[in-house]
Short mmCIF file of C-alpha atoms in Angstrom, two decimals:
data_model
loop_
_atom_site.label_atom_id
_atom_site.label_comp_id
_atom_site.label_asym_id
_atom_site.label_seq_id
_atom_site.Cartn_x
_atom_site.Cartn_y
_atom_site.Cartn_z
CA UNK A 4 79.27 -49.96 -29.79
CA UNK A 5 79.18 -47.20 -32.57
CA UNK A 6 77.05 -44.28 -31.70
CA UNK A 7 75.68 -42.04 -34.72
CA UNK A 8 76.02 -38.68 -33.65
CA UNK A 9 77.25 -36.55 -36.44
CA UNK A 10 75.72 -35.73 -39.52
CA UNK A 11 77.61 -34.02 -42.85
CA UNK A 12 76.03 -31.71 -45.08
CA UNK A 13 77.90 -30.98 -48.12
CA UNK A 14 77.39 -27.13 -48.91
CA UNK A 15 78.15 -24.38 -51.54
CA UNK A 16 79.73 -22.12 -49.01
CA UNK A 17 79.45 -22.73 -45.35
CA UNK A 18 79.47 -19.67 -43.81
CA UNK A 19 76.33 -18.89 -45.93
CA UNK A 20 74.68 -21.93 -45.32
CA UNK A 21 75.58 -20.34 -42.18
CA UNK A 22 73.53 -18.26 -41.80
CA UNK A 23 70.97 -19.80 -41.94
CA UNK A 24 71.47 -23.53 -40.51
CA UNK A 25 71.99 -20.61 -37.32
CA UNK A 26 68.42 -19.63 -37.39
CA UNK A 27 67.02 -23.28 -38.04
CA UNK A 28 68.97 -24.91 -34.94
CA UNK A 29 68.97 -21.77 -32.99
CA UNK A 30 72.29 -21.38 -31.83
CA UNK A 31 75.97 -20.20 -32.92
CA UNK A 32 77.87 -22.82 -34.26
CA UNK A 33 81.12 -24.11 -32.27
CA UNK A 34 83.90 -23.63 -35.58
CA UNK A 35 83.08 -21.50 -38.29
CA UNK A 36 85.48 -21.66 -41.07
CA UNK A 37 85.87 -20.52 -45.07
CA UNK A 38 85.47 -24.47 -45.39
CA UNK A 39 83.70 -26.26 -42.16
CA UNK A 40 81.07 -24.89 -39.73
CA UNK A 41 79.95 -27.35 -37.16
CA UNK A 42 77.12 -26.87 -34.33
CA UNK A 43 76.49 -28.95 -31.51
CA UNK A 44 72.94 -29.75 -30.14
CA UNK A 45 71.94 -29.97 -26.82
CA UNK A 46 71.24 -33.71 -27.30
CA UNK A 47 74.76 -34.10 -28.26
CA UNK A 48 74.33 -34.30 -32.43
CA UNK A 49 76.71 -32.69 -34.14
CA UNK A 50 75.86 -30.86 -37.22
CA UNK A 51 78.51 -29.97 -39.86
CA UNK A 52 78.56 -27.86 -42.91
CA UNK A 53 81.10 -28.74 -45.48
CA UNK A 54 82.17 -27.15 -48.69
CA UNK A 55 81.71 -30.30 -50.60
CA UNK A 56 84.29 -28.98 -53.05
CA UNK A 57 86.90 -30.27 -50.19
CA UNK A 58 85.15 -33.51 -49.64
CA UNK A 59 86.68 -36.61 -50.98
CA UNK A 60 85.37 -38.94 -52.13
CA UNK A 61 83.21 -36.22 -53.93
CA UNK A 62 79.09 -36.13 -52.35
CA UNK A 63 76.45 -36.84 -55.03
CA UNK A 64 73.86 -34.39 -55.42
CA UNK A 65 72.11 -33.89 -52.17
CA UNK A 66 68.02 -34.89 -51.94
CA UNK A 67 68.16 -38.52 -50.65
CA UNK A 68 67.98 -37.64 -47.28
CA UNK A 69 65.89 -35.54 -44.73
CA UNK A 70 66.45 -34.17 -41.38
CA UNK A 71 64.00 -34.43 -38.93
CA UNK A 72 63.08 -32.36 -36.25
CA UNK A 73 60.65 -32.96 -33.75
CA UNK A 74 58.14 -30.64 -32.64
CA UNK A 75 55.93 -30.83 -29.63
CA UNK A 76 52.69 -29.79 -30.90
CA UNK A 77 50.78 -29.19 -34.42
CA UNK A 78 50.89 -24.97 -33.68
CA UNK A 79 54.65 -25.47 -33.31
CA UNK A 80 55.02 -27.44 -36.69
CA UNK A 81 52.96 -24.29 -38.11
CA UNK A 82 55.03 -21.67 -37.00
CA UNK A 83 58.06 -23.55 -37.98
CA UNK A 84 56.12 -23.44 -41.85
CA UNK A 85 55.80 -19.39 -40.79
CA UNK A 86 59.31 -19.42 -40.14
CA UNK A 87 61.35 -21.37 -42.46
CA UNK A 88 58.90 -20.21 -45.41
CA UNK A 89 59.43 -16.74 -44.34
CA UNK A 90 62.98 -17.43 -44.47
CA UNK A 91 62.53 -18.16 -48.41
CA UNK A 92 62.76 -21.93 -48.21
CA UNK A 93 61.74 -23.76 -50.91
CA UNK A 94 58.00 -25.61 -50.07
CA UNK A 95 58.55 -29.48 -51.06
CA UNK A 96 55.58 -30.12 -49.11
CA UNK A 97 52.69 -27.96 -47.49
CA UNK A 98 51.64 -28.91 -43.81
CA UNK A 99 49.86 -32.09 -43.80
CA UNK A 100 48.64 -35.17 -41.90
CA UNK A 101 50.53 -37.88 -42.67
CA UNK A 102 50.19 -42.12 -41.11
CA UNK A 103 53.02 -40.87 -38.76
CA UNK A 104 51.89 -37.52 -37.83
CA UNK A 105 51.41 -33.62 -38.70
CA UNK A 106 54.49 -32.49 -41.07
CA UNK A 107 55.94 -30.23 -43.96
CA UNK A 108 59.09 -30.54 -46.07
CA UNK A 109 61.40 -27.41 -47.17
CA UNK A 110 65.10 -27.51 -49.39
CA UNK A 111 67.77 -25.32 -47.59
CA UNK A 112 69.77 -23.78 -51.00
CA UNK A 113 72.13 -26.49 -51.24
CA UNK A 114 68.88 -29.55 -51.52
CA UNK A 115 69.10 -30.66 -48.59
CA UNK A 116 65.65 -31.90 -47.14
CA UNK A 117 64.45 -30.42 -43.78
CA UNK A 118 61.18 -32.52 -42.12
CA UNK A 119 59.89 -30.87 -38.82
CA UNK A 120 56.96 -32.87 -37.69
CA UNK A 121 54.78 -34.03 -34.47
CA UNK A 122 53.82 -37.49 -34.07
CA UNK A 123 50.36 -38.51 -34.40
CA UNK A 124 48.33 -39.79 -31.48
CA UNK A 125 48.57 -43.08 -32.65
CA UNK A 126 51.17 -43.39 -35.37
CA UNK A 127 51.34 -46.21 -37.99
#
């Protein structure tokens, strides 16, 4: 049975997305090289950062896709917005109820969509 675990984000420069991906997961990644950075979570994802100029076949411009991260509680989602805003995210979209719960959406430089969010009581 295949088991997704790993997820590839195409990137400028990884050591500067870096940098920051660092802060967001909260831990040191496990390689960090000119072209690949990868981190390891302690649920077992994997998280790479790749200069997309080495990918082949070449990534399409990033945006199609979020990455989710669960929070346990409506005050964490909102210091998460204190956090990543203060970190000079981009705001896609303030902090807001939603069918499935309390959320926000922020860009990292290279597009990429991140979602933190807590689910609602009773979710549709």
């Amino acid at each position: 049975m295949r088991t997704l675990n790993y997820l590839l984000l195409p990137v400028r420069s990884p050591r500067e997305s870096a940098t920051l991906y660092t802060r967001l997961l909260g831990r040191e990644p496990v390689e960090n090289s000119e072209t690949f950075v990868l981190y390891v979570l302690p649920n077992g994802i994997k998280v790479g950062l790749w200069a997309a100029s080495d990918i082949e076949p070449k990534p399409v411009t990033p945006g199609g896709i979020e990455i989710a991260f669960s929070e346990t509680s409506r005050e964490a989602v909102l210091q998460t917005y204190q956090d990543w805003t203060a970190l000079g995210l981009k705001v896609l979209q303030q902090p807001t109820d939603m069918p499935f719960g309390f959320t926000f959406v922020v860009e990292d430089p290279d597009g990429h969509r991140l979602r933190p969010f807590v689910l609602a009581e009773r979710p549709r």
